[in-house]
Amino acid sequence: MLAHDQDSLKRTPLYDLHVSLGGKMVPFAGYDMPVQYPAGVLKEHLHTRSQAGLFDVSHMGQLRLLPKSGKVEDAARALERLVPQDIVAIAPGRQRYAQFTNADGGILDDLMVANFGDHLFLVVNAACKAEDEAHLRAHLSDDCVIDSLADRALIALQGPKAEAVLAKFCAKAPSMKFMDAGPHEVAGIKCFVSRSGYTGEDGFEISVPAADAERLAKTLLENPDVMPIGLGARDSLRLEAGLCLYGHDIDTATTPVEAALEWSVQKSRRSAGARAGGFPGAEKILAHIDQGAARRRVGLRAQGRAPVREGALLFADSASAEPIGQVTSGGFGPSLNAPVAMGYVPTASSALGTSLFAEVRGQRLPMTVAAMPFVKNTYKR
C-alpha cells in the first residue's frame, strides 16, 4: 500500500491498542484494522468458539432515530418505509435484523434496529454508513431527528465464556436473552449492550463512548479467557455460522428471498399482512416470497481439502461449459477442519444434497449443497 493511501485510512479509538497487542493492520472499509494478532487466525477462531474473543467493530455506523412526535412507534412506522421488516413490533429492550432495500428489491445494506424506549438505535455496515445516513435523512427527516453517533466505539465479546466475563462488569448481562438490547453500565461506563454478534456464538456487542473504549477493552482483556480477535477470524467465524457479508453474499442486485433471508420479513409486511408492502421493491420481494425466486443462496461443502473461494464458478456437472452459479464466500472452516462456502445457484439446484462442481485453478472440484449454519449456533434464547 502506498504511504499516502495508508495515511488516508481512518482509525478506530482502539487503533493504539491493536498496535500494542501486535495486530497486523490492513485497510478495511476505509479503516486501518487488525486482520490478526500474533496468535494467528486459526487460534483466534478456535479460542472464540471455546472461550471468548474480543473484536473491534468500531468502524460500523451507529445512528439514533428520535421521533419528532415523541412516540417511538412513529419512528418505527417511518423506518418501515425503507425496510421490509416489522419495526413497530420490536418491543422496548429488543432488536431485530433488517435490510434497506431499493426500488428493484435489491439490498442497499443490512442492519440491526433496536428499540430503546424513546428512540430507535441502528447499527449499519462500515462501507455503507455514509450512504445509509444520507438515505435516512432524505426519507425520514420529516418524522425523525437522525443523529450519527460518531463519538462511540463498538466492541463485540463473543464465545461461550462471554457471559461469565461480562457478568463481572455488568450485573444485567446474565439475564439478557438473544437480541435483548438497551443502555447498561459496564465497568462503571454508560454503554449500549445487545446480546448478539456475528460469529454464531453467544455473546454481546457493546457500544461505548470513544473516550472510554480502550479502558473497557483492556479491562475485558485482563480476563485470561479473553483473546483479541482480528478480521480474519471474524470472517471465518461468520462463514461457519452461514451469515451474509454485505458486498459479497448480498448486494443491490440481490433480493432478501434470493439471499435466503425471507425469514426476516415478518407476516405483517407480507402479502395480506396488516402493513403489507410500502417499502422499496415491495412488489418484487413479495412476489419472490409468494412464488419463489429463480436463484438462491446455499451452503456448500467440498469433498476435498482445498478451499473454494469467492468468485469460483459453479457447474451442474464436471463437463458442462456454462456455469450455473458462483461462490460468494468461501474458505477453510477451522471448527470443522474442512472447507466451507456459500454461493448462488438456480433454485432448482438448491436442495440439500445436490451435487455441483466448482472450478478452481482449471479443475472441477465436487461440491454438495449443505445445510447452514455449518456450525450450530449457541445463542441464549
PDB file of C-alpha atoms in Angstrom, residues 130-286:
ATOM      1  CA  ALA A 130     -22.412   7.432   4.828  1.00  0.00           C
ATOM      2  CA  GLU A 131     -24.925   6.345   2.193  1.00  0.00           C
ATOM      3  CA  ASP A 132     -27.228   4.877   4.851  1.00  0.00           C
ATOM      4  CA  GLU A 133     -27.252   8.110   6.830  1.00  0.00           C
ATOM      5  CA  ALA A 134     -27.983  10.127   3.667  1.00  0.00           C
ATOM      6  CA  HIS A 135     -30.772   7.656   2.803  1.00  0.00           C
ATOM      7  CA  LEU A 136     -32.346   8.091   6.238  1.00  0.00           C
ATOM      8  CA  ARG A 137     -32.081  11.890   6.089  1.00  0.00           C
ATOM      9  CA  ALA A 138     -33.598  12.006   2.600  1.00  0.00           C
ATOM     10  CA  HIS A 139     -36.641   9.935   3.543  1.00  0.00           C
ATOM     11  CA  LEU A 140     -37.250  10.250   7.296  1.00  0.00           C
ATOM     12  CA  SER A 141     -36.268  13.813   8.233  1.00  0.00           C
ATOM     13  CA  ASP A 142     -39.907  14.967   8.394  1.00  0.00           C
ATOM     14  CA  ASP A 143     -40.637  12.414  11.109  1.00  0.00           C
ATOM     15  CA  CYS A 144     -37.319  11.859  12.886  1.00  0.00           C
ATOM     16  CA  VAL A 145     -34.201  13.582  14.094  1.00  0.00           C
ATOM     17  CA  ILE A 146     -31.328  11.463  12.748  1.00  0.00           C
ATOM     18  CA  ASP A 147     -28.199  11.511  14.912  1.00  0.00           C
ATOM     19  CA  SER A 148     -24.922   9.973  13.789  1.00  0.00           C
ATOM     20  CA  LEU A 149     -23.208   8.629  16.914  1.00  0.00           C
ATOM     21  CA  ALA A 150     -19.691   9.097  15.587  1.00  0.00           C
ATOM     22  CA  ASP A 151     -18.335   9.630  19.109  1.00  0.00           C
ATOM     23  CA  ARG A 152     -18.936   5.991  20.058  1.00  0.00           C
ATOM     24  CA  ALA A 153     -16.868   2.842  19.611  1.00  0.00           C
ATOM     25  CA  LEU A 154     -18.312  -0.658  19.229  1.00  0.00           C
ATOM     26  CA  ILE A 155     -16.745  -3.832  20.581  1.00  0.00           C
ATOM     27  CA  ALA A 156     -18.007  -7.404  20.453  1.00  0.00           C
ATOM     28  CA  LEU A 157     -17.376 -10.043  23.116  1.00  0.00           C
ATOM     29  CA  GLN A 158     -18.198 -13.442  21.623  1.00  0.00           C
ATOM     30  CA  GLY A 159     -17.975 -17.030  22.740  1.00  0.00           C
ATOM     31  CA  PRO A 160     -19.283 -19.490  25.356  1.00  0.00           C
ATOM     32  CA  LYS A 161     -17.499 -17.670  28.213  1.00  0.00           C
ATOM     33  CA  ALA A 162     -18.666 -14.183  27.133  1.00  0.00           C
ATOM     34  CA  GLU A 163     -21.497 -14.087  29.685  1.00  0.00           C
ATOM     35  CA  ALA A 164     -19.288 -15.051  32.612  1.00  0.00           C
ATOM     36  CA  VAL A 165     -16.685 -12.469  31.593  1.00  0.00           C
ATOM     37  CA  LEU A 166     -19.157  -9.627  31.128  1.00  0.00           C
ATOM     38  CA  ALA A 167     -21.152 -10.508  34.259  1.00  0.00           C
ATOM     39  CA  LYS A 168     -18.237  -9.300  36.394  1.00  0.00           C
ATOM     40  CA  PHE A 169     -18.695  -5.785  34.994  1.00  0.00           C
ATOM     41  CA  CYS A 170     -22.381  -5.693  34.003  1.00  0.00           C
ATOM     42  CA  ALA A 171     -24.875  -7.077  36.523  1.00  0.00           C
ATOM     43  CA  LYS A 172     -27.670  -7.352  33.945  1.00  0.00           C
ATOM     44  CA  ALA A 173     -25.683  -9.380  31.398  1.00  0.00           C
ATOM     45  CA  PRO A 174     -26.688 -12.881  32.624  1.00  0.00           C
ATOM     46  CA  SER A 175     -30.416 -12.079  32.463  1.00  0.00           C
ATOM     47  CA  MET A 176     -30.245 -10.842  28.860  1.00  0.00           C
ATOM     48  CA  LYS A 177     -31.547 -13.127  26.096  1.00  0.00           C
ATOM     49  CA  PHE A 178     -30.529 -13.256  22.437  1.00  0.00           C
ATOM     50  CA  MET A 179     -31.425  -9.929  20.760  1.00  0.00           C
ATOM     51  CA  ASP A 180     -32.098  -8.079  24.010  1.00  0.00           C
ATOM     52  CA  ALA A 181     -30.627  -4.584  23.745  1.00  0.00           C
ATOM     53  CA  GLY A 182     -30.509  -1.392  25.754  1.00  0.00           C
ATOM     54  CA  PRO A 183     -28.499   1.006  27.948  1.00  0.00           C
ATOM     55  CA  HIS A 184     -26.444  -0.738  30.638  1.00  0.00           C
ATOM     56  CA  GLU A 185     -23.452   0.140  32.786  1.00  0.00           C
ATOM     57  CA  VAL A 186     -20.319  -1.869  32.026  1.00  0.00           C
ATOM     58  CA  ALA A 187     -17.372  -1.391  34.403  1.00  0.00           C
ATOM     59  CA  GLY A 188     -18.976   1.856  35.517  1.00  0.00           C
ATOM     60  CA  ILE A 189     -19.252   3.153  31.929  1.00  0.00           C
ATOM     61  CA  LYS A 190     -22.638   4.021  30.414  1.00  0.00           C
ATOM     62  CA  CYS A 191     -22.912   1.732  27.387  1.00  0.00           C
ATOM     63  CA  PHE A 192     -25.496   0.292  24.989  1.00  0.00           C
ATOM     64  CA  VAL A 193     -25.380  -3.509  25.179  1.00  0.00           C
ATOM     65  CA  SER A 194     -27.033  -6.069  22.919  1.00  0.00           C
ATOM     66  CA  ARG A 195     -26.874  -9.840  23.282  1.00  0.00           C
ATOM     67  CA  SER A 196     -25.949 -10.511  19.694  1.00  0.00           C
ATOM     68  CA  GLY A 197     -22.985 -10.743  17.362  1.00  0.00           C
ATOM     69  CA  TYR A 198     -21.806 -12.142  14.058  1.00  0.00           C
ATOM     70  CA  THR A 199     -19.993 -15.345  14.969  1.00  0.00           C
ATOM     71  CA  GLY A 200     -22.830 -17.800  15.638  1.00  0.00           C
ATOM     72  CA  GLU A 201     -21.726 -17.858  19.275  1.00  0.00           C
ATOM     73  CA  ASP A 202     -23.471 -16.423  22.300  1.00  0.00           C
ATOM     74  CA  GLY A 203     -22.079 -13.003  23.043  1.00  0.00           C
ATOM     75  CA  PHE A 204     -22.559  -9.273  23.292  1.00  0.00           C
ATOM     76  CA  GLU A 205     -21.981  -6.113  21.295  1.00  0.00           C
ATOM     77  CA  ILE A 206     -21.110  -3.094  23.429  1.00  0.00           C
ATOM     78  CA  SER A 207     -21.438   0.490  22.199  1.00  0.00           C
ATOM     79  CA  VAL A 208     -19.167   2.600  24.380  1.00  0.00           C
ATOM     80  CA  PRO A 209     -18.156   6.281  24.335  1.00  0.00           C
ATOM     81  CA  ALA A 210     -14.969   6.531  22.255  1.00  0.00           C
ATOM     82  CA  ALA A 211     -13.060   8.097  25.151  1.00  0.00           C
ATOM     83  CA  ASP A 212     -13.732   5.013  27.312  1.00  0.00           C
ATOM     84  CA  ALA A 213     -13.254   2.335  24.652  1.00  0.00           C
ATOM     85  CA  GLU A 214      -9.617   1.469  25.285  1.00  0.00           C
ATOM     86  CA  ARG A 215     -10.113   1.280  29.053  1.00  0.00           C
ATOM     87  CA  LEU A 216     -13.078  -1.058  28.636  1.00  0.00           C
ATOM     88  CA  ALA A 217     -11.290  -3.247  26.088  1.00  0.00           C
ATOM     89  CA  LYS A 218      -8.224  -3.556  28.341  1.00  0.00           C
ATOM     90  CA  THR A 219     -10.449  -4.400  31.319  1.00  0.00           C
ATOM     91  CA  LEU A 220     -12.086  -7.246  29.394  1.00  0.00           C
ATOM     92  CA  LEU A 221      -8.745  -8.465  28.003  1.00  0.00           C
ATOM     93  CA  GLU A 222      -7.360  -8.815  31.546  1.00  0.00           C
ATOM     94  CA  ASN A 223      -9.504 -11.954  31.834  1.00  0.00           C
ATOM     95  CA  PRO A 224      -7.375 -14.948  30.701  1.00  0.00           C
ATOM     96  CA  ASP A 225     -10.413 -16.368  28.881  1.00  0.00           C
ATOM     97  CA  VAL A 226     -10.494 -13.359  26.520  1.00  0.00           C
ATOM     98  CA  MET A 227      -8.276 -13.056  23.436  1.00  0.00           C
ATOM     99  CA  PRO A 228      -8.194 -10.179  20.914  1.00  0.00           C
ATOM    100  CA  ILE A 229      -9.587 -11.316  17.556  1.00  0.00           C
ATOM    101  CA  GLY A 230      -8.930  -9.818  14.119  1.00  0.00           C
ATOM    102  CA  LEU A 231     -10.878  -9.572  10.874  1.00  0.00           C
ATOM    103  CA  GLY A 232      -9.538 -12.896   9.575  1.00  0.00           C
ATOM    104  CA  ALA A 233     -11.163 -14.974  12.297  1.00  0.00           C
ATOM    105  CA  ARG A 234     -14.247 -12.745  12.286  1.00  0.00           C
ATOM    106  CA  ASP A 235     -14.735 -13.732   8.642  1.00  0.00           C
ATOM    107  CA  SER A 236     -14.184 -17.469   9.155  1.00  0.00           C
ATOM    108  CA  LEU A 237     -16.497 -17.468  12.184  1.00  0.00           C
ATOM    109  CA  ARG A 238     -19.364 -15.737  10.346  1.00  0.00           C
ATOM    110  CA  LEU A 239     -18.866 -18.040   7.344  1.00  0.00           C
ATOM    111  CA  GLU A 240     -19.201 -21.154   9.534  1.00  0.00           C
ATOM    112  CA  ALA A 241     -22.324 -19.522  11.005  1.00  0.00           C
ATOM    113  CA  GLY A 242     -23.788 -19.106   7.497  1.00  0.00           C
ATOM    114  CA  LEU A 243     -24.056 -15.321   7.916  1.00  0.00           C
ATOM    115  CA  CYS A 244     -24.006 -12.947   4.949  1.00  0.00           C
ATOM    116  CA  LEU A 245     -21.277 -10.368   4.385  1.00  0.00           C
ATOM    117  CA  TYR A 246     -22.585  -7.250   2.662  1.00  0.00           C
ATOM    118  CA  GLY A 247     -20.961  -6.611  -0.709  1.00  0.00           C
ATOM    119  CA  HIS A 248     -20.161 -10.306  -1.082  1.00  0.00           C
ATOM    120  CA  ASP A 249     -23.164 -12.524  -0.291  1.00  0.00           C
ATOM    121  CA  ILE A 250     -25.762  -9.730  -0.547  1.00  0.00           C
ATOM    122  CA  ASP A 251     -25.804  -6.553  -2.617  1.00  0.00           C
ATOM    123  CA  THR A 252     -28.009  -4.133  -4.553  1.00  0.00           C
ATOM    124  CA  ALA A 253     -28.824  -6.813  -7.152  1.00  0.00           C
ATOM    125  CA  THR A 254     -29.907  -9.447  -4.604  1.00  0.00           C
ATOM    126  CA  THR A 255     -33.359  -9.633  -3.005  1.00  0.00           C
ATOM    127  CA  PRO A 256     -33.814 -10.892   0.573  1.00  0.00           C
ATOM    128  CA  VAL A 257     -35.537 -14.012  -0.795  1.00  0.00           C
ATOM    129  CA  GLU A 258     -32.710 -14.841  -3.189  1.00  0.00           C
ATOM    130  CA  ALA A 259     -30.378 -14.426  -0.207  1.00  0.00           C
ATOM    131  CA  ALA A 260     -32.448 -16.921   1.854  1.00  0.00           C
ATOM    132  CA  LEU A 261     -33.343 -14.110   4.273  1.00  0.00           C
ATOM    133  CA  GLU A 262     -37.129 -14.241   3.853  1.00  0.00           C
ATOM    134  CA  TRP A 263     -37.323 -15.407   7.488  1.00  0.00           C
ATOM    135  CA  SER A 264     -36.519 -11.795   8.403  1.00  0.00           C
ATOM    136  CA  VAL A 265     -39.670 -10.450   6.702  1.00  0.00           C
ATOM    137  CA  GLN A 266     -42.488 -10.775   9.235  1.00  0.00           C
ATOM    138  CA  LYS A 267     -46.078 -11.696   8.297  1.00  0.00           C
ATOM    139  CA  SER A 268     -47.343  -8.155   8.929  1.00  0.00           C
ATOM    140  CA  ARG A 269     -45.256  -6.864   5.993  1.00  0.00           C
ATOM    141  CA  ARG A 270     -46.042  -9.737   3.617  1.00  0.00           C
ATOM    142  CA  SER A 271     -48.951 -10.030   1.197  1.00  0.00           C
ATOM    143  CA  ALA A 272     -52.277  -9.717   3.097  1.00  0.00           C
ATOM    144  CA  GLY A 273     -50.379  -8.629   6.236  1.00  0.00           C
ATOM    145  CA  ALA A 274     -51.528  -5.751   8.449  1.00  0.00           C
ATOM    146  CA  ARG A 275     -48.958  -3.399   6.880  1.00  0.00           C
ATOM    147  CA  ALA A 276     -48.145  -5.297   3.693  1.00  0.00           C
ATOM    148  CA  GLY A 277     -45.657  -3.680   1.357  1.00  0.00           C
ATOM    149  CA  GLY A 278     -44.950   0.023   1.452  1.00  0.00           C
ATOM    150  CA  PHE A 279     -41.173  -0.457   1.293  1.00  0.00           C
ATOM    151  CA  PRO A 280     -38.871  -0.075  -1.735  1.00  0.00           C
ATOM    152  CA  GLY A 281     -39.040  -3.057  -4.075  1.00  0.00           C
ATOM    153  CA  ALA A 282     -42.071  -4.495  -2.269  1.00  0.00           C
ATOM    154  CA  GLU A 283     -43.714  -5.795  -5.440  1.00  0.00           C
ATOM    155  CA  LYS A 284     -40.687  -7.875  -6.425  1.00  0.00           C
ATOM    156  CA  ILE A 285     -39.800  -9.028  -2.908  1.00  0.00           C
ATOM    157  CA  LEU A 286     -43.368 -10.086  -2.089  1.00  0.00           C
TER     158      LEU A 286
END
